[in-house]
Amino acid sequence: MEETISLKEIAETLKKNIWIIVASLLVCASAAFGYLQLFVTPQYEAVSQVLITQNAQDQNSAVQNSEIQANIQMVNTYSVVIKSPRILQSAAKEINPNLGVETLASKVSVDSVQNSQVINIHVVDDQPEGAIEAAKIVTKSFLKETPGMMKVSNVELLANPTTATKISPNTKIGLLAGMLGGLVLGVIIAFARRIFDERFKKEEEIVARLQIPVIGTVGNITATENTTNPSLIRRRKKK
């Protein structure tokens, strides 16, 4: 016969096993924190900015607006150029002679401020100083190679990075994930204990599981009944 669990029984199961749930939550949160601190290498990000400038000196607003829109469109092209082997190869040699272009490319990402002529060059490294230095070198290589490659001179440095931001591991998210995992694990253990507990707790369970009627029950013996009083013992024997 299929066994169902009421909301009241669910609440009782969680209440009885609250210590298991709390312990599981704390253990998993501690394990997540320890893993992040001991086994995950921190990553730092430095960002430099490049500006796409205007070549036209004409004060005509229509000409200026047209060139601005063209420069905004060129941002996508420049974003690809920055990660091209021609730019990264010279940068990789300057950063570290043993650093491969593919490795450096995996550390570099490019985006632009929406509807602007500013390009952000992001470089990630496991050391903040390394991220700052690599961002400066990649940006310098881009500014050096672009005029000859694109036959233009409308790019210039807007800002070099001075600090690097730690982007991973995110301890807060890691702790929350560990706590959530511990909570789920604790609840699973609590219901597993309830499901695999073969003891009968109600008369209805005996009838449902064994398919036999209950003839009688034995009540709990209270402290007053559990005595060595001779008169009570004699009465029990007569019964």
Coordinates of C-alpha atoms in Angstrom, one line a residue:
M1 CA 0.0 0.0 0.0
E2 CA 1.4 3.4 -1.0
E3 CA 2.4 5.5 2.0
T4 CA 1.6 9.3 2.0
I5 CA 3.1 12.0 4.1
S6 CA 1.0 14.8 5.4
L7 CA 2.2 18.4 5.8
K8 CA 2.1 17.9 9.6
E9 CA 4.4 14.8 9.3
I10 CA 6.7 16.8 7.0
A11 CA 7.0 19.6 9.6
E12 CA 7.5 17.0 12.4
T13 CA 10.3 15.3 10.4
L14 CA 12.1 18.5 9.8
K15 CA 11.7 19.5 13.4
K16 CA 13.1 16.2 14.7
N17 CA 16.1 16.4 12.4
I18 CA 16.8 20.1 12.7
W19 CA 20.2 19.4 14.2
I20 CA 21.1 17.3 11.2
I21 CA 20.0 20.0 8.8
V22 CA 21.9 22.7 10.6
A23 CA 25.0 20.6 10.9
S24 CA 24.9 19.7 7.2
L25 CA 24.5 23.4 6.3
L26 CA 27.5 24.4 8.4
V27 CA 29.7 21.6 7.2
C28 CA 29.0 22.2 3.5
A29 CA 29.4 26.0 4.0
S30 CA 32.8 25.4 5.7
A31 CA 33.9 23.0 3.0
A32 CA 33.0 25.4 0.3
F33 CA 34.9 28.2 2.0
G34 CA 37.9 26.0 2.6
Y35 CA 37.9 24.9 -1.0
L36 CA 37.7 28.4 -2.3
Q37 CA 40.5 29.6 -0.1
L38 CA 42.9 26.6 -0.5
F39 CA 42.3 25.2 -4.0
V40 CA 41.0 28.0 -6.2
T41 CA 43.6 30.4 -7.6
P42 CA 42.4 34.1 -7.2
Q43 CA 42.0 36.0 -10.5
Y44 CA 42.5 39.7 -10.8
E45 CA 41.3 42.0 -13.7
A46 CA 42.9 45.2 -14.9
V47 CA 41.1 47.5 -17.4
S48 CA 42.7 50.0 -19.8
Q49 CA 40.7 52.3 -22.1
V50 CA 41.3 53.4 -25.7
L51 CA 39.4 56.2 -27.4
I52 CA 38.5 56.3 -31.1
T53 CA 39.1 60.0 -32.0
Q54 CA 37.8 62.1 -34.8
N55 CA 39.9 62.9 -37.9
A56 CA 37.7 65.5 -39.4
Q57 CA 38.4 69.1 -38.4
D58 CA 35.3 70.4 -40.2
Q59 CA 33.0 72.1 -37.8
N60 CA 30.0 71.1 -39.9
S61 CA 27.8 69.1 -37.5
A62 CA 26.5 66.7 -40.2
V63 CA 30.1 65.7 -41.0
Q64 CA 31.0 65.4 -37.4
N65 CA 27.9 63.3 -36.6
S66 CA 28.6 61.1 -39.6
E67 CA 32.2 60.4 -38.5
I68 CA 31.1 59.7 -34.9
Q69 CA 28.7 57.1 -36.2
A70 CA 31.4 55.6 -38.4
N71 CA 33.8 55.5 -35.5
I72 CA 31.2 53.7 -33.3
Q73 CA 30.8 51.1 -36.0
M74 CA 34.6 50.7 -36.1
V75 CA 34.6 49.8 -32.4
N76 CA 33.6 46.3 -33.3
T77 CA 36.4 46.0 -35.8
Y78 CA 39.0 47.3 -33.3
S79 CA 37.7 44.8 -30.7
V80 CA 38.6 42.0 -33.0
V81 CA 41.9 43.6 -34.0
I82 CA 43.0 43.8 -30.3
K83 CA 42.7 40.0 -29.9
S84 CA 44.4 39.3 -33.2
P85 CA 47.7 37.4 -33.3
R86 CA 49.5 40.4 -34.7
I87 CA 48.7 42.5 -31.7
L88 CA 49.0 39.7 -29.0
Q89 CA 52.2 38.1 -30.4
S90 CA 54.4 41.2 -29.7
A91 CA 52.6 41.8 -26.4
A92 CA 53.2 38.2 -25.3
K93 CA 56.9 38.4 -26.0
E94 CA 57.2 41.5 -23.9
I95 CA 55.1 40.1 -21.0
N96 CA 56.9 36.8 -20.9
P97 CA 59.0 35.1 -23.7
N98 CA 57.4 31.8 -22.7
L99 CA 53.9 33.1 -22.9
G100 CA 51.9 31.8 -25.9
V101 CA 49.6 33.9 -27.9
E102 CA 46.7 31.5 -27.2
T103 CA 47.3 31.7 -23.5
L104 CA 47.3 35.5 -23.6
A105 CA 44.2 35.6 -25.8
S106 CA 42.3 33.6 -23.1
K107 CA 43.2 36.3 -20.6
V108 CA 42.1 39.2 -22.8
S109 CA 38.6 40.4 -23.4
V110 CA 37.3 43.5 -25.1
D111 CA 34.1 45.5 -24.8
S112 CA 32.9 49.0 -25.4
V113 CA 30.8 51.5 -23.6
Q114 CA 27.4 51.6 -25.3
N115 CA 27.0 54.2 -28.1
S116 CA 30.4 55.6 -27.3
Q117 CA 33.9 55.6 -28.9
V118 CA 35.6 54.1 -25.9
I119 CA 37.0 50.6 -25.9
N120 CA 37.7 48.7 -22.7
I121 CA 40.6 46.2 -22.7
H122 CA 40.3 43.7 -19.9
V123 CA 43.2 41.5 -18.9
V124 CA 43.0 38.8 -16.2
D125 CA 45.9 37.3 -14.2
D126 CA 46.5 35.5 -11.0
Q127 CA 48.5 38.4 -9.7
P128 CA 47.2 42.0 -9.5
E129 CA 50.5 43.4 -10.7
G130 CA 50.6 41.0 -13.6
A131 CA 47.2 42.0 -14.7
I132 CA 48.0 45.7 -14.6
E133 CA 51.3 45.2 -16.5
A134 CA 49.8 42.9 -19.1
A135 CA 46.9 45.4 -19.7
K136 CA 49.4 48.2 -20.3
I137 CA 51.5 46.1 -22.7
V138 CA 48.5 44.8 -24.7
T139 CA 47.1 48.4 -25.0
K140 CA 50.6 49.7 -26.1
S141 CA 50.9 47.0 -28.7
F142 CA 47.4 47.8 -30.1
L143 CA 48.2 51.6 -30.3
K144 CA 51.5 50.8 -32.0
E145 CA 50.3 48.3 -34.6
T146 CA 46.9 49.8 -35.5
P147 CA 48.0 52.8 -37.5
G148 CA 50.0 50.7 -39.9
M149 CA 47.5 47.9 -40.0
M150 CA 44.3 50.0 -40.4
K151 CA 45.9 52.9 -42.2
V152 CA 44.4 55.3 -39.7
S153 CA 45.6 57.4 -36.8
N154 CA 42.4 57.9 -34.9
V155 CA 43.1 55.8 -31.8
E156 CA 44.7 57.1 -28.6
L157 CA 45.2 56.0 -25.0
L158 CA 42.4 57.2 -22.7
A159 CA 43.5 55.5 -19.4
N160 CA 46.0 53.0 -18.2
P161 CA 45.1 50.7 -15.3
T162 CA 46.4 51.6 -11.9
T163 CA 44.7 48.9 -9.9
A164 CA 43.4 45.4 -10.4
T165 CA 40.0 44.1 -9.1
K166 CA 39.7 40.6 -7.7
I167 CA 37.0 38.9 -9.8
S168 CA 37.2 35.3 -8.5
P169 CA 36.6 33.4 -6.5
N170 CA 33.5 35.0 -5.3
T171 CA 33.5 34.0 -1.6
K172 CA 29.9 35.2 -1.0
I173 CA 28.4 33.2 -3.8
G174 CA 30.5 30.2 -2.9
L175 CA 29.3 30.3 0.7
L176 CA 25.7 30.7 -0.4
A177 CA 26.1 27.8 -2.8
G178 CA 27.6 25.7 0.0
M179 CA 24.8 26.6 2.5
L180 CA 22.2 25.8 -0.1
G181 CA 23.8 22.5 -0.9
G182 CA 24.1 21.7 2.8
L183 CA 20.4 22.6 3.4
V184 CA 19.3 20.3 0.6
L185 CA 21.5 17.5 1.8
G186 CA 20.3 17.9 5.4
V187 CA 16.6 17.7 4.3
I188 CA 17.4 14.6 2.1
I189 CA 19.0 12.9 5.1
A190 CA 16.1 13.9 7.4
F191 CA 13.5 12.3 5.0
A192 CA 15.7 9.3 4.4
R193 CA 15.8 8.6 8.1
R194 CA 12.0 8.9 8.2
I195 CA 11.5 6.7 5.2
F196 CA 13.9 3.9 6.3
D197 CA 12.7 4.0 9.9
E198 CA 10.8 0.7 10.2
R199 CA 9.4 1.3 13.7
F200 CA 5.6 1.7 14.1
K201 CA 4.5 5.0 15.5
K202 CA 0.7 4.7 15.1
E203 CA -1.9 2.0 15.2
E204 CA -2.9 2.9 11.7
E205 CA 0.6 2.1 10.4
I206 CA 0.3 -1.5 11.8
V207 CA -3.0 -2.0 10.0
A208 CA -1.8 -0.5 6.8
R209 CA 1.6 -2.2 6.6
L210 CA 0.9 -5.6 8.2
Q211 CA -2.8 -5.9 7.1
I212 CA -3.7 -7.2 10.6
P213 CA -6.1 -5.8 13.1
V214 CA -4.9 -4.2 16.4
I215 CA -6.3 -6.2 19.3
G216 CA -5.1 -4.0 22.1
T217 CA -2.4 -1.5 23.2
V218 CA -0.1 -1.2 26.2
G219 CA 0.0 2.3 27.6
N220 CA 3.1 4.0 28.9
I221 CA 4.1 3.1 32.5
T222 CA 4.3 6.3 34.5
A223 CA 6.9 7.0 37.2
T224 CA 4.3 6.5 39.9
E225 CA 3.4 3.0 38.6
N226 CA 7.0 2.0 38.3
T227 CA 7.5 1.5 42.0
T228 CA 8.5 -1.2 44.4
N229 CA 5.4 -0.6 46.5
P230 CA 4.4 -4.2 47.6
S231 CA 0.7 -3.4 47.4
L232 CA 0.9 -2.2 43.8
I233 CA 3.0 -5.3 42.9
R234 CA 0.3 -7.6 44.4
R235 CA -2.5 -5.8 42.5
R236 CA -0.5 -6.1 39.2
K237 CA -0.1 -9.9 39.9
K238 CA -3.8 -10.3 40.5
K239 CA -4.5 -8.6 37.2

